[in-house]
Structure formats: C-alpha cells, structure tokens
C-alpha cells in the first residue's frame, strides 16, 4: 500500500497543516491521537481519498481532541476508544467510516467520564457509516458509564451499524448521560438505541430521530 504520509508508531508527535497529497493509494495513515493535528489541505485525487486510522496497539484516546472537516472521510481500521475524561469533538460535515466489525467506545475511567460531542447542522450533518454498505457491517457507538453532560449526538446520520454482537447502533451501558436528537438511523441490523443492563436509561434525552430500515426498532433494553 502506498501512503502519502504514514505515521503509525506510538507517541508520534506529528502535525500536518495545509498539505496537498495526491496520486497515492491513501493520502494519510496514522493513529487516532494524531488525527486532531491534521488541519487544512487537499487529500483528493488518490485511489482512496480517506484519512485511515489504526490503533497499532494503542487502543485509546486519553486526551481531548477535535476532528476537523478535511473534505474526506476518516476511516477506522481499529476500534476507537475514548477514556480518562477525554472529550471527543467532531466538526459538522465530518464523515467517519468503519472497517468491518469496528466501532467507538466512550468509557468512564476518570471523574465524570469521557464524552462524544457530535453536533452537526442541517446543512452539514455528521455521518457514521461503514466501508461495507450493508446493515451490520460495523459495530456500534458504545457509551459506557459516563456522566458527562457533554455527551451529545445531534444532526447525525448513523448507517450500516449494529453488527459484531451490538444491541444497537448506539449502545448505552450503566445508564450514561446522553442526548440523541435530530438523528437518522439507516440500515441498522439491531435497534437504533439499546440500553444494556436496564430496560430504560433515565439519563437519556432523545427526540426528533428518524428510522429507515432498522431491524430491531427504536429503543430496546435488557
């Protein structure tokens, strides 16, 4: 595989600013901790126009970061795990696509816990999708134990999730604080929202969400 920039070793301190990368297989291949250090530039004109990310043995993001809208998708080649109170902010218009069975986990290992802040707009929704365009191709957005009021998913499209044993496109563990609004769930091989260990999550705020071809229904629990 021919990458324009490959920086996948642990603890790389890399910034990529206003670069043009073209005529490669994939323009950038790096670790999630570097993703927020990419700003501006042109990453089109390659065989596959994505920013490909791998944990490479480092499974977690443990410091707050923002993923910028770079005009091409971020592609997860491994699970993305957010821990230690890190706040994961995604700009409007960003597309995150997952290779088969991969997903996101937001966990509480520090104070109130980590948070996912995925707030798009009507004009620029945020998209979580699969590389393979079939229901259940990738796993889930798993929000676990966190009590952060910043956990928010709004004006988002979630499609092709619910695989790899997931109960829902969004999975909640131990009643996390979470707001899900103005979100479309499309081609999901599970429920849209799934609460693990309880039939309902009293800390969930939801509304104005849309379902298209969701096999398990809207809100499930166990």
mmCIF file with all atom_site columns, N, CA, C and O in Angstrom, residues 76-79 97-103 130-134 136-139 164:
data_model
loop_
_atom_site.group_PDB
_atom_site.id
_atom_site.type_symbol
_atom_site.label_atom_id
_atom_site.label_alt_id
_atom_site.label_comp_id
_atom_site.label_asym_id
_atom_site.label_entity_id
_atom_site.label_seq_id
_atom_site.pdbx_PDB_ins_code
_atom_site.Cartn_x
_atom_site.Cartn_y
_atom_site.Cartn_z
_atom_site.occupancy
_atom_site.B_iso_or_equiv
_atom_site.pdbx_formal_charge
_atom_site.auth_seq_id
_atom_site.auth_comp_id
_atom_site.auth_asym_id
_atom_site.auth_atom_id
_atom_site.pdbx_PDB_model_num
ATOM 1  N N  . UNK A 1 76  ? -11.745 4.202  10.135 1.00 0.00 ? 76  UNK A N  1
ATOM 2  C CA . UNK A 1 76  ? -11.230 3.483  11.291 1.00 0.00 ? 76  UNK A CA 1
ATOM 3  C C  . UNK A 1 76  ? -10.910 2.038  10.902 1.00 0.00 ? 76  UNK A C  1
ATOM 4  O O  . UNK A 1 76  ? -11.790 1.273  10.527 1.00 0.00 ? 76  UNK A O  1
ATOM 5  N N  . UNK A 1 77  ? -9.621  1.694  11.035 1.00 0.00 ? 77  UNK A N  1
ATOM 6  C CA . UNK A 1 77  ? -9.180  0.323  10.792 1.00 0.00 ? 77  UNK A CA 1
ATOM 7  C C  . UNK A 1 77  ? -9.118  -0.477 12.081 1.00 0.00 ? 77  UNK A C  1
ATOM 8  O O  . UNK A 1 77  ? -8.790  -1.666 12.066 1.00 0.00 ? 77  UNK A O  1
ATOM 9  N N  . UNK A 1 78  ? -9.429  0.164  13.217 1.00 0.00 ? 78  UNK A N  1
ATOM 10 C CA . UNK A 1 78  ? -9.498  -0.500 14.513 1.00 0.00 ? 78  UNK A CA 1
ATOM 11 C C  . UNK A 1 78  ? -10.551 0.222  15.337 1.00 0.00 ? 78  UNK A C  1
ATOM 12 O O  . UNK A 1 78  ? -11.044 1.290  14.955 1.00 0.00 ? 78  UNK A O  1
ATOM 13 N N  . UNK A 1 79  ? -10.903 -0.352 16.493 1.00 0.00 ? 79  UNK A N  1
ATOM 14 C CA . UNK A 1 79  ? -11.862 0.317  17.371 1.00 0.00 ? 79  UNK A CA 1
ATOM 15 C C  . UNK A 1 79  ? -11.275 1.626  17.888 1.00 0.00 ? 79  UNK A C  1
ATOM 16 O O  . UNK A 1 79  ? -10.064 1.748  18.120 1.00 0.00 ? 79  UNK A O  1
ATOM 17 N N  . UNK A 1 97  ? -15.965 6.577  8.806  1.00 0.00 ? 97  UNK A N  1
ATOM 18 C CA . UNK A 1 97  ? -16.388 5.277  8.308  1.00 0.00 ? 97  UNK A CA 1
ATOM 19 C C  . UNK A 1 97  ? -15.550 4.178  8.961  1.00 0.00 ? 97  UNK A C  1
ATOM 20 O O  . UNK A 1 97  ? -14.380 4.382  9.279  1.00 0.00 ? 97  UNK A O  1
ATOM 21 N N  . UNK A 1 98  ? -16.194 3.036  9.169  1.00 0.00 ? 98  UNK A N  1
ATOM 22 C CA . UNK A 1 98  ? -15.593 1.954  9.924  1.00 0.00 ? 98  UNK A CA 1
ATOM 23 C C  . UNK A 1 98  ? -15.387 0.734  9.040  1.00 0.00 ? 98  UNK A C  1
ATOM 24 O O  . UNK A 1 98  ? -16.297 0.331  8.306  1.00 0.00 ? 98  UNK A O  1
ATOM 25 N N  . UNK A 1 99  ? -14.192 0.175  9.132  1.00 0.00 ? 99  UNK A N  1
ATOM 26 C CA . UNK A 1 99  ? -13.994 -1.117 8.512  1.00 0.00 ? 99  UNK A CA 1
ATOM 27 C C  . UNK A 1 99  ? -14.806 -2.162 9.278  1.00 0.00 ? 99  UNK A C  1
ATOM 28 O O  . UNK A 1 99  ? -15.261 -1.920 10.402 1.00 0.00 ? 99  UNK A O  1
ATOM 29 N N  . UNK A 1 100 ? -15.033 -3.311 8.687  1.00 0.00 ? 100 UNK A N  1
ATOM 30 C CA . UNK A 1 100 ? -15.975 -4.297 9.224  1.00 0.00 ? 100 UNK A CA 1
ATOM 31 C C  . UNK A 1 100 ? -15.682 -4.615 10.691 1.00 0.00 ? 100 UNK A C  1
ATOM 32 O O  . UNK A 1 100 ? -14.517 -4.809 11.074 1.00 0.00 ? 100 UNK A O  1
ATOM 33 N N  . UNK A 1 101 ? -16.746 -4.657 11.500 1.00 0.00 ? 101 UNK A N  1
ATOM 34 C CA . UNK A 1 101 ? -16.799 -5.022 12.928 1.00 0.00 ? 101 UNK A CA 1
ATOM 35 C C  . UNK A 1 101 ? -16.231 -3.949 13.857 1.00 0.00 ? 101 UNK A C  1
ATOM 36 O O  . UNK A 1 101 ? -16.280 -4.111 15.076 1.00 0.00 ? 101 UNK A O  1
ATOM 37 N N  . UNK A 1 102 ? -15.713 -2.842 13.349 1.00 0.00 ? 102 UNK A N  1
ATOM 38 C CA . UNK A 1 102 ? -15.117 -1.824 14.214 1.00 0.00 ? 102 UNK A CA 1
ATOM 39 C C  . UNK A 1 102 ? -16.187 -0.872 14.750 1.00 0.00 ? 102 UNK A C  1
ATOM 40 O O  . UNK A 1 102 ? -17.321 -0.840 14.278 1.00 0.00 ? 102 UNK A O  1
ATOM 41 N N  . UNK A 1 103 ? -15.819 -0.076 15.760 1.00 0.00 ? 103 UNK A N  1
ATOM 42 C CA . UNK A 1 103 ? -16.771 0.858  16.342 1.00 0.00 ? 103 UNK A CA 1
ATOM 43 C C  . UNK A 1 103 ? -16.097 1.834  17.280 1.00 0.00 ? 103 UNK A C  1
ATOM 44 O O  . UNK A 1 103 ? -14.873 1.969  17.306 1.00 0.00 ? 103 UNK A O  1
ATOM 45 N N  . UNK A 1 130 ? -20.298 2.699  7.325  1.00 0.00 ? 130 UNK A N  1
ATOM 46 C CA . UNK A 1 130 ? -19.406 1.568  7.142  1.00 0.00 ? 130 UNK A CA 1
ATOM 47 C C  . UNK A 1 130 ? -18.709 1.629  5.804  1.00 0.00 ? 130 UNK A C  1
ATOM 48 O O  . UNK A 1 130 ? -19.247 2.165  4.835  1.00 0.00 ? 130 UNK A O  1
ATOM 49 N N  . UNK A 1 131 ? -17.505 1.072  5.752  1.00 0.00 ? 131 UNK A N  1
ATOM 50 C CA . UNK A 1 131 ? -16.845 0.918  4.461  1.00 0.00 ? 131 UNK A CA 1
ATOM 51 C C  . UNK A 1 131 ? -17.678 -0.021 3.583  1.00 0.00 ? 131 UNK A C  1
ATOM 52 O O  . UNK A 1 131 ? -17.878 0.235  2.392  1.00 0.00 ? 131 UNK A O  1
ATOM 53 N N  . UNK A 1 132 ? -18.169 -1.089 4.200  1.00 0.00 ? 132 UNK A N  1
ATOM 54 C CA . UNK A 1 132 ? -19.082 -2.011 3.515  1.00 0.00 ? 132 UNK A CA 1
ATOM 55 C C  . UNK A 1 132 ? -20.502 -1.496 3.686  1.00 0.00 ? 132 UNK A C  1
ATOM 56 O O  . UNK A 1 132 ? -20.955 -1.269 4.811  1.00 0.00 ? 132 UNK A O  1
ATOM 57 N N  . UNK A 1 133 ? -21.213 -1.292 2.599  1.00 0.00 ? 133 UNK A N  1
ATOM 58 C CA . UNK A 1 133 ? -22.516 -0.633 2.652  1.00 0.00 ? 133 UNK A CA 1
ATOM 59 C C  . UNK A 1 133 ? -23.649 -1.645 2.789  1.00 0.00 ? 133 UNK A C  1
ATOM 60 O O  . UNK A 1 133 ? -24.542 -1.761 1.950  1.00 0.00 ? 133 UNK A O  1
ATOM 61 N N  . UNK A 1 134 ? -23.627 -2.394 3.908  1.00 0.00 ? 134 UNK A N  1
ATOM 62 C CA . UNK A 1 134 ? -24.714 -3.313 4.247  1.00 0.00 ? 134 UNK A CA 1
ATOM 63 C C  . UNK A 1 134 ? -25.009 -3.169 5.729  1.00 0.00 ? 134 UNK A C  1
ATOM 64 O O  . UNK A 1 134 ? -24.124 -2.841 6.529  1.00 0.00 ? 134 UNK A O  1
ATOM 65 N N  . UNK A 1 136 ? -25.294 -3.744 9.492  1.00 0.00 ? 136 UNK A N  1
ATOM 66 C CA . UNK A 1 136 ? -24.489 -4.534 10.406 1.00 0.00 ? 136 UNK A CA 1
ATOM 67 C C  . UNK A 1 136 ? -23.029 -4.670 10.019 1.00 0.00 ? 136 UNK A C  1
ATOM 68 O O  . UNK A 1 136 ? -22.307 -5.474 10.606 1.00 0.00 ? 136 UNK A O  1
ATOM 69 N N  . UNK A 1 137 ? -22.562 -3.894 9.064  1.00 0.00 ? 137 UNK A N  1
ATOM 70 C CA . UNK A 1 137 ? -21.166 -4.009 8.633  1.00 0.00 ? 137 UNK A CA 1
ATOM 71 C C  . UNK A 1 137 ? -20.198 -3.622 9.747  1.00 0.00 ? 137 UNK A C  1
ATOM 72 O O  . UNK A 1 137 ? -19.149 -4.248 9.911  1.00 0.00 ? 137 UNK A O  1
ATOM 73 N N  . UNK A 1 138 ? -20.539 -2.587 10.499 1.00 0.00 ? 138 UNK A N  1
ATOM 74 C CA . UNK A 1 138 ? -19.697 -2.185 11.630 1.00 0.00 ? 138 UNK A CA 1
ATOM 75 C C  . UNK A 1 138 ? -20.487 -2.327 12.921 1.00 0.00 ? 138 UNK A C  1
ATOM 76 O O  . UNK A 1 138 ? -21.668 -2.678 12.902 1.00 0.00 ? 138 UNK A O  1
ATOM 77 N N  . UNK A 1 139 ? -19.861 -2.055 14.035 1.00 0.00 ? 139 UNK A N  1
ATOM 78 C CA . UNK A 1 139 ? -20.430 -2.403 15.328 1.00 0.00 ? 139 UNK A CA 1
ATOM 79 C C  . UNK A 1 139 ? -21.375 -1.329 15.879 1.00 0.00 ? 139 UNK A C  1
ATOM 80 O O  . UNK A 1 139 ? -22.563 -1.312 15.561 1.00 0.00 ? 139 UNK A O  1
ATOM 81 N N  . UNK A 1 164 ? -21.466 -7.264 14.788 1.00 0.00 ? 164 UNK A N  1
ATOM 82 C CA . UNK A 1 164 ? -20.475 -7.732 15.779 1.00 0.00 ? 164 UNK A CA 1
ATOM 83 C C  . UNK A 1 164 ? -21.076 -7.890 17.166 1.00 0.00 ? 164 UNK A C  1
ATOM 84 O O  . UNK A 1 164 ? -20.436 -7.620 18.186 1.00 0.00 ? 164 UNK A O  1
#
